[in-house]
Short mmCIF file of C-alpha atoms in Angstrom, two decimals:
data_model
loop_
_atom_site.label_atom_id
_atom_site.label_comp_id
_atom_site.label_asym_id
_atom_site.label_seq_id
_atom_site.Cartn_x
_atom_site.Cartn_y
_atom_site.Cartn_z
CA UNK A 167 -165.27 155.99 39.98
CA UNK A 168 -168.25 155.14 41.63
CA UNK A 169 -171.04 152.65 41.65
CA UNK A 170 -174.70 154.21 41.29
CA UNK A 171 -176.98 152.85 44.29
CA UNK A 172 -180.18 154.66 43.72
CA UNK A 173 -182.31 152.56 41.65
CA UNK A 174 -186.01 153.34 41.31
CA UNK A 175 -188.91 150.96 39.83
CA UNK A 176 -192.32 149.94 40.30
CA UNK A 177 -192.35 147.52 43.87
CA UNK A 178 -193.58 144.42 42.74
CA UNK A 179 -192.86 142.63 45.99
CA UNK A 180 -191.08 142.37 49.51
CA UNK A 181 -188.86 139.74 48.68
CA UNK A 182 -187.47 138.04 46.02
CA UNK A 183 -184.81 134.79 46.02
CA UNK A 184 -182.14 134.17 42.92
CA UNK A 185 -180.66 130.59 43.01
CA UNK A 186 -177.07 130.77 41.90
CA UNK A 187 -174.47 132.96 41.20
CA UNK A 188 -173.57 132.54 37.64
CA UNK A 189 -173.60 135.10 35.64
CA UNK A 190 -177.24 135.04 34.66
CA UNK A 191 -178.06 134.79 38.53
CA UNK A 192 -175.79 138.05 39.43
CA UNK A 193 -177.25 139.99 36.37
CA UNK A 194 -180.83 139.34 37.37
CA UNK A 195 -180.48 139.78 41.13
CA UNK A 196 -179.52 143.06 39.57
CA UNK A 197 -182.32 143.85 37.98
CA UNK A 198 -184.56 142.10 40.39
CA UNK A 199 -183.17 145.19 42.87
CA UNK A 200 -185.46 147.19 40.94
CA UNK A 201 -188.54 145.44 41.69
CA UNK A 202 -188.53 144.35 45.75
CA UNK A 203 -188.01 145.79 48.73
CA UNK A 204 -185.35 143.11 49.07
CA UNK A 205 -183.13 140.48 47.28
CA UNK A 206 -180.96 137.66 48.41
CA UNK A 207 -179.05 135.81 46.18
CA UNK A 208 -177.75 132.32 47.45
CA UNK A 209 -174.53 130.79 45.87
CA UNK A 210 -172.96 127.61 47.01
CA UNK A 211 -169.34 128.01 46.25
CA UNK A 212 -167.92 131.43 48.32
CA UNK A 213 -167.11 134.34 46.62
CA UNK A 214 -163.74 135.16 46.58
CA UNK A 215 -162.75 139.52 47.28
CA UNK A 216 -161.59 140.23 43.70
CA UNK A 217 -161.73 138.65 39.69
CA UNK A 218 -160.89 134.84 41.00
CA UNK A 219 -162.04 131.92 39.57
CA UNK A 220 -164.17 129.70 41.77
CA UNK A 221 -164.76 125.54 41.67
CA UNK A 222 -168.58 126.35 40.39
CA UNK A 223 -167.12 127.77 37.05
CA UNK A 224 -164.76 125.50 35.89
CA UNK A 225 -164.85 127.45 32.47
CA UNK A 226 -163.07 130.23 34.01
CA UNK A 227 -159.98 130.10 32.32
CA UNK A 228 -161.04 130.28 29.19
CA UNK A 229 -162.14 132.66 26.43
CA UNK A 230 -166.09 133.98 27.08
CA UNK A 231 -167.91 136.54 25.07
CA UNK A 232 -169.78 139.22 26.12
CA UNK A 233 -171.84 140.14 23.31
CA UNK A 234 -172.68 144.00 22.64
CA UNK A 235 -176.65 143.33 23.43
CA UNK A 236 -175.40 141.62 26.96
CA UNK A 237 -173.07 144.64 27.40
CA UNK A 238 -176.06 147.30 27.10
CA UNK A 239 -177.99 145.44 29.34
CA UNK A 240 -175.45 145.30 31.66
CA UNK A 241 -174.88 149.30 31.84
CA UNK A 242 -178.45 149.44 31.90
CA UNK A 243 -179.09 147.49 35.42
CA UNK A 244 -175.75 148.64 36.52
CA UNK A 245 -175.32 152.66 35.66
CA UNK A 246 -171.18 152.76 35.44
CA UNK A 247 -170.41 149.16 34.22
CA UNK A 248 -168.67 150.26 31.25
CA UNK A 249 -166.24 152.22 33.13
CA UNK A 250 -165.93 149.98 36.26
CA UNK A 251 -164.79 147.25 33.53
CA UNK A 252 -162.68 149.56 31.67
CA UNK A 253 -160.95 151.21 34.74
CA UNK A 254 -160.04 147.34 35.68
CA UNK A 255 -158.19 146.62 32.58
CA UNK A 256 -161.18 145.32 29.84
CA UNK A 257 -159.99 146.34 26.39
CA UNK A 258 -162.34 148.15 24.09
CA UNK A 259 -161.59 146.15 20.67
CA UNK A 260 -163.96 147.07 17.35
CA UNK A 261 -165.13 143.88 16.17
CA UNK A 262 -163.71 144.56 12.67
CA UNK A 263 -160.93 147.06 13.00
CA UNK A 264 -159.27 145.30 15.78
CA UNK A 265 -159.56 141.64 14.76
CA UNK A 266 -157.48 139.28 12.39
CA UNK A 267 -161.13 137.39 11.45
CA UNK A 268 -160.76 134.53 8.93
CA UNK A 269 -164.11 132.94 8.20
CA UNK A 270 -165.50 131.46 5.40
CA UNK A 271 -162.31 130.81 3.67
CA UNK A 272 -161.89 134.86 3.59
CA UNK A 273 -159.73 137.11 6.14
CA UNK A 274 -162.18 139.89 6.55
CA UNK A 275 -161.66 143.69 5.78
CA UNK A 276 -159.72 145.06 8.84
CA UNK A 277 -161.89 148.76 8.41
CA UNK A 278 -163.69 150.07 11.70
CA UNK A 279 -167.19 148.86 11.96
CA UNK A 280 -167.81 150.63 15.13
CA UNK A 281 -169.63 147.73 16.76
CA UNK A 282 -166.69 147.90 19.64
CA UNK A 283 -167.08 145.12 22.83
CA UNK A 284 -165.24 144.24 25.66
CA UNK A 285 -161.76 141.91 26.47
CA UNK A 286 -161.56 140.66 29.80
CA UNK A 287 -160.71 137.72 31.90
CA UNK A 288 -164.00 135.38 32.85
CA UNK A 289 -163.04 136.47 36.37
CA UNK A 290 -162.73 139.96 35.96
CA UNK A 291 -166.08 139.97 34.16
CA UNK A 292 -167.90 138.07 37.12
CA UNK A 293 -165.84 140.30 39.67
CA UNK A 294 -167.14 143.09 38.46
CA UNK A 295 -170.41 142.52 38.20
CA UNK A 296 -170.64 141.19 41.57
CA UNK A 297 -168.87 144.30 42.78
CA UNK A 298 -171.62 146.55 41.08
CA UNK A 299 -174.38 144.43 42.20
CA UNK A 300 -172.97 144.76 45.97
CA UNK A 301 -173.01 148.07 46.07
CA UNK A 302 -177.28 147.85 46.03
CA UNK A 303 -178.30 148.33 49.64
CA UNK A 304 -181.32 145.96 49.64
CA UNK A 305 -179.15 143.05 48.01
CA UNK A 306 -177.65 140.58 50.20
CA UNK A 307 -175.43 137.60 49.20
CA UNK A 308 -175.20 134.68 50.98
CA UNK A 309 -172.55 132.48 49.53
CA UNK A 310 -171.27 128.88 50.79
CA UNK A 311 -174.82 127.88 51.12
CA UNK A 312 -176.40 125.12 49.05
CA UNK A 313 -180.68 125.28 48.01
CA UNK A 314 -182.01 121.48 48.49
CA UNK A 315 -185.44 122.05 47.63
CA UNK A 316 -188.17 124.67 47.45
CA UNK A 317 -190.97 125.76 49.83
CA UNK A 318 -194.37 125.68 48.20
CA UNK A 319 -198.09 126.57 49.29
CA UNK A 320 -200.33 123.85 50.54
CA UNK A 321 -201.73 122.83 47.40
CA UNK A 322 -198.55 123.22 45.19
CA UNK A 323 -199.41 126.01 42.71
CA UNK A 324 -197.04 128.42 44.18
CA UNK A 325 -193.31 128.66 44.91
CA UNK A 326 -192.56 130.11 48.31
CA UNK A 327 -189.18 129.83 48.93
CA UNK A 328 -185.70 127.58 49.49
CA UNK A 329 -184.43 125.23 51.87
CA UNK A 330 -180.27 125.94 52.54
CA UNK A 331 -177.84 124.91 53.84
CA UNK A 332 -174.20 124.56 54.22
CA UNK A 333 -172.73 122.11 51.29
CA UNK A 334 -172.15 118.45 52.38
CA UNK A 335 -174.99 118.97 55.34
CA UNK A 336 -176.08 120.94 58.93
CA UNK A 337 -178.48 122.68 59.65
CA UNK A 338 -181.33 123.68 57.20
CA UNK A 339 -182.92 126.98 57.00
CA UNK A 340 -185.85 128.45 55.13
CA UNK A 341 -186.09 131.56 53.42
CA UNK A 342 -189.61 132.73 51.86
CA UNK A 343 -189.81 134.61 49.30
CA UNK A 344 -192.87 135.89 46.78
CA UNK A 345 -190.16 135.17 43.66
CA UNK A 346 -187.56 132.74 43.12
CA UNK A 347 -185.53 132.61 40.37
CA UNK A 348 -183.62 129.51 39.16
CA UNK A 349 -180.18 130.35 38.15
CA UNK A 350 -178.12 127.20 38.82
CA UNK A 351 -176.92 126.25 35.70
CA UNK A 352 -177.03 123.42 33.24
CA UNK A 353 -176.81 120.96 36.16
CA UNK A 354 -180.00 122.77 37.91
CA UNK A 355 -182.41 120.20 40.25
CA UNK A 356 -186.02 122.15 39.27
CA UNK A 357 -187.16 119.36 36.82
CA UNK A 358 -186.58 116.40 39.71
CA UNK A 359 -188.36 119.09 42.35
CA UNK A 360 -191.66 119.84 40.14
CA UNK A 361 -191.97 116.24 39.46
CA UNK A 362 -192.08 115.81 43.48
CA UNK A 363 -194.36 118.64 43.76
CA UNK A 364 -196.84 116.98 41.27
CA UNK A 365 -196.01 118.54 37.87
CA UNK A 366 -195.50 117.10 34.81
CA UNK A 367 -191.48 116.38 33.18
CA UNK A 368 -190.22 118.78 31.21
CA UNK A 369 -189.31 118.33 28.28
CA UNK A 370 -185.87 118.46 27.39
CA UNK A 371 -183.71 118.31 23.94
CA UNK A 372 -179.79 117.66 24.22
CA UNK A 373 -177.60 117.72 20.97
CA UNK A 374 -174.44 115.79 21.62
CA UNK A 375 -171.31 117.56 19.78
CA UNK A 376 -168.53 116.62 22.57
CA UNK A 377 -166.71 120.15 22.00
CA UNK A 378 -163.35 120.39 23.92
CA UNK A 379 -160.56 123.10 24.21
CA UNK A 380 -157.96 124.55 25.73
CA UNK A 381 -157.15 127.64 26.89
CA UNK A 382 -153.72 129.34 28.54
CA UNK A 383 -152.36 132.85 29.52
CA UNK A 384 -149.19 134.80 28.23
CA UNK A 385 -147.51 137.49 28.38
CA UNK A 386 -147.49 139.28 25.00
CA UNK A 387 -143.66 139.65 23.79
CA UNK A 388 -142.18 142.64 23.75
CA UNK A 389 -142.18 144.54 20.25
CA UNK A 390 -144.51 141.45 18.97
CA UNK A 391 -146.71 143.97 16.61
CA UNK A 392 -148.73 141.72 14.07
CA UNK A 393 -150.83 144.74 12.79
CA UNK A 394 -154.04 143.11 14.85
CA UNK A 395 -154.96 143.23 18.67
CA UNK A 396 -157.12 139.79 17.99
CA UNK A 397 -157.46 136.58 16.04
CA UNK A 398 -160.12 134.81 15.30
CA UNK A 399 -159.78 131.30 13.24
CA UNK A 400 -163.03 130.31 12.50
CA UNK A 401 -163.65 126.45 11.65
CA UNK A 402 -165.52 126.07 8.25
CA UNK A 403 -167.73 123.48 9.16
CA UNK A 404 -168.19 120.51 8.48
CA UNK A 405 -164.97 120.32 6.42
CA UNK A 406 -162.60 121.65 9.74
CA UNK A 407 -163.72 121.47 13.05
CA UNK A 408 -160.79 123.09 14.83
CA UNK A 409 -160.58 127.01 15.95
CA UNK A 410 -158.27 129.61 17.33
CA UNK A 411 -159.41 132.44 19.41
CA UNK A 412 -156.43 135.22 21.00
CA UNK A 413 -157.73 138.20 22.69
CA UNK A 414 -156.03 140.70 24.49
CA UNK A 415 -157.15 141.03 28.33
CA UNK A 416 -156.50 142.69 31.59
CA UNK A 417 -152.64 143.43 32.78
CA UNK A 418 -151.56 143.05 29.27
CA UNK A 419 -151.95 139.54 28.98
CA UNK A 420 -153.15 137.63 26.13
CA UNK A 421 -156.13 134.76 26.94
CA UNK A 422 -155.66 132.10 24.15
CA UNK A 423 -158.07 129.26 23.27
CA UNK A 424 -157.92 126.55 20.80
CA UNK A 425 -160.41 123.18 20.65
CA UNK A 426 -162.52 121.17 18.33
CA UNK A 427 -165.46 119.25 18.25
CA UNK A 428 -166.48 115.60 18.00
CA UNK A 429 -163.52 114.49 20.56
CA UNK A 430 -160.89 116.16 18.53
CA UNK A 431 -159.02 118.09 21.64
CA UNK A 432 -156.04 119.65 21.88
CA UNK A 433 -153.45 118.16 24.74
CA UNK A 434 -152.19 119.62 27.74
CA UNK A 435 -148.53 119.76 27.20
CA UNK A 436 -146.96 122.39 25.89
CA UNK A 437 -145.38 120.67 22.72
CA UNK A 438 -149.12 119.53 21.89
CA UNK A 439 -150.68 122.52 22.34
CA UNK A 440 -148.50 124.57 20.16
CA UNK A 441 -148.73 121.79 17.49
CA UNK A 442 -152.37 121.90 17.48
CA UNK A 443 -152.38 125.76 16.79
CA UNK A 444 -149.94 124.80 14.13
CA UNK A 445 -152.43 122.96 12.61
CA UNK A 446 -155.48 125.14 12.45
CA UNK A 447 -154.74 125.79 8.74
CA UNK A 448 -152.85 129.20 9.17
CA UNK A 449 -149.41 130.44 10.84
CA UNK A 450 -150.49 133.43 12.50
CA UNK A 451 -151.73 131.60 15.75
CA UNK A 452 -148.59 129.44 16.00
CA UNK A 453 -146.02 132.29 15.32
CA UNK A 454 -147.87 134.39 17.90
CA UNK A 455 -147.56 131.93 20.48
CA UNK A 456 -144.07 130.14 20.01
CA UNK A 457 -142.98 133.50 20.89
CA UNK A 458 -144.59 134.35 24.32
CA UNK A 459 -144.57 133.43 27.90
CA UNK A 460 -146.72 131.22 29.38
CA UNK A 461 -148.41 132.20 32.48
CA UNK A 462 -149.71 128.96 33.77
CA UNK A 463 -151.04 125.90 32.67
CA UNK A 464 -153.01 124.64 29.79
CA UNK A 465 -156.94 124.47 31.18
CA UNK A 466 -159.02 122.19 29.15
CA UNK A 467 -162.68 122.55 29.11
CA UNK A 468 -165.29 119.61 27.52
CA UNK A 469 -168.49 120.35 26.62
CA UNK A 470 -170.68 117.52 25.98
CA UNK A 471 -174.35 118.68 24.39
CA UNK A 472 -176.80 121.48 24.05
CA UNK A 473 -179.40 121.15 26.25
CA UNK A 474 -182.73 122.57 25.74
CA UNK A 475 -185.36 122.70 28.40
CA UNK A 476 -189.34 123.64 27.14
CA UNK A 477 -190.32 125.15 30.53
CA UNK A 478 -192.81 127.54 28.43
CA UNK A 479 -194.49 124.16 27.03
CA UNK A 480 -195.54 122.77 30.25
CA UNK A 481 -198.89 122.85 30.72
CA UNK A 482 -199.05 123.65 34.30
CA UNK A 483 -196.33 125.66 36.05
CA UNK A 484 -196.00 127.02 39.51
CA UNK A 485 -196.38 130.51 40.17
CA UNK A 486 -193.43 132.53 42.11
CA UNK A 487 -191.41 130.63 39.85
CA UNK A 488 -188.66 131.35 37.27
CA UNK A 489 -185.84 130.13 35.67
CA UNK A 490 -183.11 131.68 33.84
CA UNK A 491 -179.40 131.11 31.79
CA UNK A 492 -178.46 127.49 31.29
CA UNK A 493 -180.92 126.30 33.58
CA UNK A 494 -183.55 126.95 30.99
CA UNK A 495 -181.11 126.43 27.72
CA UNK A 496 -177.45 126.20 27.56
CA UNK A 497 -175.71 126.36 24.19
CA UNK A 498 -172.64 124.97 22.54
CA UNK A 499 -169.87 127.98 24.20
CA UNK A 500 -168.16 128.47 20.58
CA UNK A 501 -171.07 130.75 19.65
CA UNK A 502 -170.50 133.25 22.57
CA UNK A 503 -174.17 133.71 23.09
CA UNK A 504 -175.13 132.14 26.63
CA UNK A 505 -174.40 135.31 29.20
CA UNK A 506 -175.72 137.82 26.38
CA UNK A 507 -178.88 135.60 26.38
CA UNK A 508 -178.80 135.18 29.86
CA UNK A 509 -178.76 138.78 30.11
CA UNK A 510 -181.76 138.81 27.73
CA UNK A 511 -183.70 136.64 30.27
CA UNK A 512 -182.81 138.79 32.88
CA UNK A 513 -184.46 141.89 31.08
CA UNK A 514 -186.99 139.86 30.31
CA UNK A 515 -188.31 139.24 33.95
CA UNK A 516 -187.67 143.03 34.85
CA UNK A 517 -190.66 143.65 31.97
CA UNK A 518 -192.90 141.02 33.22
CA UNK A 519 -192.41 142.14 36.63
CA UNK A 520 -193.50 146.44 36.11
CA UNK A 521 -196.97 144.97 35.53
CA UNK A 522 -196.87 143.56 38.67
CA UNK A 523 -196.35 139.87 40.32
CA UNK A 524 -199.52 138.35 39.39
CA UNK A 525 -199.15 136.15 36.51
CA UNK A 526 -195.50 136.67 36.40
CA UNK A 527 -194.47 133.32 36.01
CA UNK A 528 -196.12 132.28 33.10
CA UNK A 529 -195.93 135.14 31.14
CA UNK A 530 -192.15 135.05 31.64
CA UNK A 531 -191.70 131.43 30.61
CA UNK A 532 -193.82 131.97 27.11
CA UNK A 533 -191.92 135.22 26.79
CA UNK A 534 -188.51 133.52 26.78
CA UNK A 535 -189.89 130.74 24.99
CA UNK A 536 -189.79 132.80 22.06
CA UNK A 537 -186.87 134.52 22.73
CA UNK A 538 -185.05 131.28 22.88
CA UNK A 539 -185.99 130.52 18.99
CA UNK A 540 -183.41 132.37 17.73
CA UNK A 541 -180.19 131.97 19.79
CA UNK A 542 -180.75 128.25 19.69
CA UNK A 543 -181.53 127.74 16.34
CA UNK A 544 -178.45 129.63 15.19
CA UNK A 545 -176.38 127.39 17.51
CA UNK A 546 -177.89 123.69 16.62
CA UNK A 547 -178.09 124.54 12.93
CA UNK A 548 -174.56 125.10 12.77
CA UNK A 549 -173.62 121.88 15.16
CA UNK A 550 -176.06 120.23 12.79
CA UNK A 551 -173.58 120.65 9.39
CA UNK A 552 -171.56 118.06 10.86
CA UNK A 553 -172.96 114.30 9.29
CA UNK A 554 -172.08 112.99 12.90
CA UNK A 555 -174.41 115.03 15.03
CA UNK A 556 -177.13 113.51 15.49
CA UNK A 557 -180.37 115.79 15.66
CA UNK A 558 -183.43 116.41 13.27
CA UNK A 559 -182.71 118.61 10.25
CA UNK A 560 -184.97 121.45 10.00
CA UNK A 561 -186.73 121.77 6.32
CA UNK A 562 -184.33 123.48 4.06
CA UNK A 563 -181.29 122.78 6.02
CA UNK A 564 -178.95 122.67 3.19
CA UNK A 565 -180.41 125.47 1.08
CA UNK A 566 -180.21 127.54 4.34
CA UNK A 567 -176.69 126.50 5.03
CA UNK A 568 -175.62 127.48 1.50
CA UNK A 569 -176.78 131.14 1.83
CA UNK A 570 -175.08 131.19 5.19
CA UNK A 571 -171.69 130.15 3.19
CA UNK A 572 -172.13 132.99 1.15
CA UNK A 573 -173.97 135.94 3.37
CA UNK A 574 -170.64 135.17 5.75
CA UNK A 575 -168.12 135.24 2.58
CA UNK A 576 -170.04 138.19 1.23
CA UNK A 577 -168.89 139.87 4.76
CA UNK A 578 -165.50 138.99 4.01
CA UNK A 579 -165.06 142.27 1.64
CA UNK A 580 -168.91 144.01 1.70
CA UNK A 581 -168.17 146.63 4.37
CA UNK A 582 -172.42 146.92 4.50
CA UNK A 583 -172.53 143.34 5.05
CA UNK A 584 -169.91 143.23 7.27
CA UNK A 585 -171.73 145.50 9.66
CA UNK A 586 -174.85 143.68 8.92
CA UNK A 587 -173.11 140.38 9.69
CA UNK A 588 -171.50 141.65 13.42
CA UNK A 589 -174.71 143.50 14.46
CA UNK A 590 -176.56 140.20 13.77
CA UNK A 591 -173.67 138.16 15.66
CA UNK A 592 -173.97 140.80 18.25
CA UNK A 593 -177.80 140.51 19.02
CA UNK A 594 -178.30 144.16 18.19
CA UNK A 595 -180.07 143.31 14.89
CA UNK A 596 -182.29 140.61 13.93
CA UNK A 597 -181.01 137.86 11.28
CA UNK A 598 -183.93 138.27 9.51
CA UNK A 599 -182.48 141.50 8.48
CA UNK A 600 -180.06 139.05 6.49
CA UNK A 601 -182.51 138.44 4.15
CA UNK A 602 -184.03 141.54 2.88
CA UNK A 603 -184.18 141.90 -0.86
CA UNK A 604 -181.22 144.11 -0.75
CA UNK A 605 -178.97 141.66 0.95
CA UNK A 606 -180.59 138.81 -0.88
CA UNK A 607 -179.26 140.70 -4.42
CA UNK A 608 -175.99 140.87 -3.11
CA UNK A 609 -175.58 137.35 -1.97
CA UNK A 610 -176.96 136.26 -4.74
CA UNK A 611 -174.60 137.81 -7.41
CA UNK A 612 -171.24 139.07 -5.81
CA UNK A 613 -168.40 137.06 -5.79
CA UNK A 614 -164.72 137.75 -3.76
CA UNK A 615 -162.53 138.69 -6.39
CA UNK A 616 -158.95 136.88 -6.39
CA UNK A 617 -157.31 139.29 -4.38
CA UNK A 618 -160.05 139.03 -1.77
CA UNK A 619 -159.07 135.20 -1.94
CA UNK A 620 -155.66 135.66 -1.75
CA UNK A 621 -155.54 138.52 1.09
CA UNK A 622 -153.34 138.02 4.37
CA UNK A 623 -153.00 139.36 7.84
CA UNK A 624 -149.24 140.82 8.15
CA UNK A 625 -146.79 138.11 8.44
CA UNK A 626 -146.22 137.09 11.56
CA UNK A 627 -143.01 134.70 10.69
CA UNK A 628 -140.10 137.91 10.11
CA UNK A 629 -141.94 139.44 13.28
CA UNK A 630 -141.44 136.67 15.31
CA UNK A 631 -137.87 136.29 13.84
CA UNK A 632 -137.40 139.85 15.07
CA UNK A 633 -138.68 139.36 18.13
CA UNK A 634 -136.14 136.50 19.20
CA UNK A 635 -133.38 138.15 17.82
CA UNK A 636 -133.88 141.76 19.09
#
């Protein structure tokens, strides 16, 4: 199968400069392709041939989302994605149909919803990517190089390029570009270099919720069939704070992640691990995984805050300047929305730039202003439910929380709402579309009836008992 290379666009420039290779730095180099004669992309860890993980993501081995909104944009700046990712192993799962879902004190209708997204390793996601982004003739990579600072016109107001050079030290070299993009992460430098270049501090929110889990492969046991291909044990905040996630992934594997917030992580050890998924509140995660081979160790990952940075506040702002994915905001992981809003940045920038360069930077940065309102509202408010977080309370909190109880337990056994509910979750639909006056009605009046209450996956325990005795 092969990789389109032809992409035509509108030229906005000669040459444009991404910062990082994270996933919001590959995805708009990608797009970026589309727009200048030429692109260079400069990543300080090397890139590995093939899906490896690399010291700069130390989330690797866990569980990461790609929602369906990231996926489209993905197939959109890289004709074929779909298929490259398939033909490696990604499994095609409908969000519904495919998944054991309990959330809201409800395990969710199992029927189709045909919102269908894909199962991969972090690795094999990145890989491929990278291997689709490659394949553009006027992109060129240069990885085990480090940016130390930025280039900028005489009197400051524009962005002209990076300093590099190897990581620890040698020799420094300058590339000039008419664009750079910022896509170094959470732990990005920009804030520290615009103070030095005369601008003002941005200004920054963090919201402390000290999330921590841990994540192993197995191999799936033979004849193991539990009547789902996924599980997802959703915490119902604030009374539990601990979740179970098992997806199916490349070379039939299974990627398993457990964790908690507020400090509450599981161990390493394989004795504490499977007790913790004993106590998430139901069997099914336990039984699945008492059963089947581990391949490798436990990983654990800590994640300490949300961080918000108000780049589109600032009231002065470099031009040939932009900054994108965690750099800008990075969200608590458990909500699977940081590469699909990445990818939202990404597409962003590609609109801003077809009217040209001029201006480009500060249209972009109100632009994803906005678009930041959503995504990070939906992730603080629900961080917010627990007492110990600390962080102001937007006006209604509790009223707002309520309907969210019951909108999500309404999608428990409301096939409409259920739809409703995963096209929201998926960034395909706006939540406002939660609250129209049908929807309203129906949150307002249904209630799960007491086999809804009482409904269960298929028991694991006499498969698993099958399983060791066959």
């Amino acid at each position: 199968m092969s990789i389109q290379n032809a992409i035509s666009s509108p030229q906005a420039g000669k040459h444009a400069i991404v910062h990082g290779g994270s996933m919001a730095g590959l995805i708009v180099a990608g797009v970026l392709s589309r727009h200048f004669e030429r692109v260079t992309l400069v990543e300080r860890d090397r890139f590995e041939e093939g899906p490896q993980p690399r010291k700069g993501i130390p989330q690797a081995p866990h569980v990461h989302v790609l929602l369906l909104r990231g996926l489209e944009i993905l197939c959109n700046t890289f004709p074929g994605f779909r298929e490259e990712l398939r033909a490696a192993g990604s499994q095609s799962l409908d969000m519904s149909g495919d998944y054991a879902w309990f959330m809201a004190g409800i395990w969710r209708s199992r029927k189709p919803c045909g919102i269908r997204v894909q199962a991969q390793s972090r690795p094999l996601l990145e890989w491929t990517v990278r291997k689709c982004l490659l394949a553009r003739s006027n992109v060129r990579v240069l990885d085990g190089r480090e940016v130390i600072g930025y280039t900028a016109s005489a009197d400051n107001v524009r962005i002209t390029g990076v300093q590099i050079q190897a990581p620890g030290g040698g020799q420094e070299e300058t590339l000039q570009g008419e664009l750079v993009v910022d896509a170094s992460g959470r732990g990005s430098r920009l804030p520290q270099w615009l103070e030095a270049l005369g601008y003002p501090r941005v200004e920054e929110t963090r919201i402390h919720v000290d999330v921590g889990y841990g994540s192993r492969f197995y191999r799936r046991p033979p004849g193991f069939e539990p009547g789902w291909r996924g599980l997802i044990l959703a915490p119902d905040l604030p009374k539990m704070t601990r979740f179970g996630t098992l997806i199916p992934i490349e070379d039939d594997r299974w990627l398993a992640s457990m964790g908690s917030w507020l400090g509450n992580h599981p161990p390493t050890d394989d004795a504490g691990f499977l007790e913790f998924a004993r106590g998430l509140g139901h069997p099914h995660m336990y039984e699945a995984l008492r059963n089947a081979e581990p391949l490798g160790p436990i990983s654990l990952y800590r994640f300490s805050h949300n961080q918000r940075r108000y780049y589109e506040r600032m009231p002065r702002f470099p031009e040939g300047l932009a900054v994108i994915g965690d750099a800008f905001c990075s969200f608590n992981p458990m909500y699977g929305q940081g590469m699909t809003t990445g990818a939202l940045q990404a597409e962003a920038l590609g609109e801003c730039l077809r009217q040209g360069l001029a201006g480009v930077s500060q249209h972009y940065r109100q632009r994803v202003g906005k678009l930041l309102e959503v995504p990070w509202m939906l992730a603080t408010s629900a961080d917010l439910r627990l007492p110990s977080v600390e962080g102001k309370r937007p006006p209604a909190f509790g009223l707002m929380n309520w309907y969210g109880d019951r909108f999500q337990q309404l999608a428990g056994y409301d096939d409409e709402t259920l739809r409703l509910f995963v096209e929201v979750m998926n960034m395909v639909q706006s939540p406002a579309a939660m609250f129209s006056p049908r929807t309203v009605l129906k949150v307002l009046t249904s209630r799960p009836s007491a086999d809804v209450l009482s409904r269960r996956p298929e028991p694991m325990a006499a498969q698993a008992q099958r399983t060791q005795t066959a």
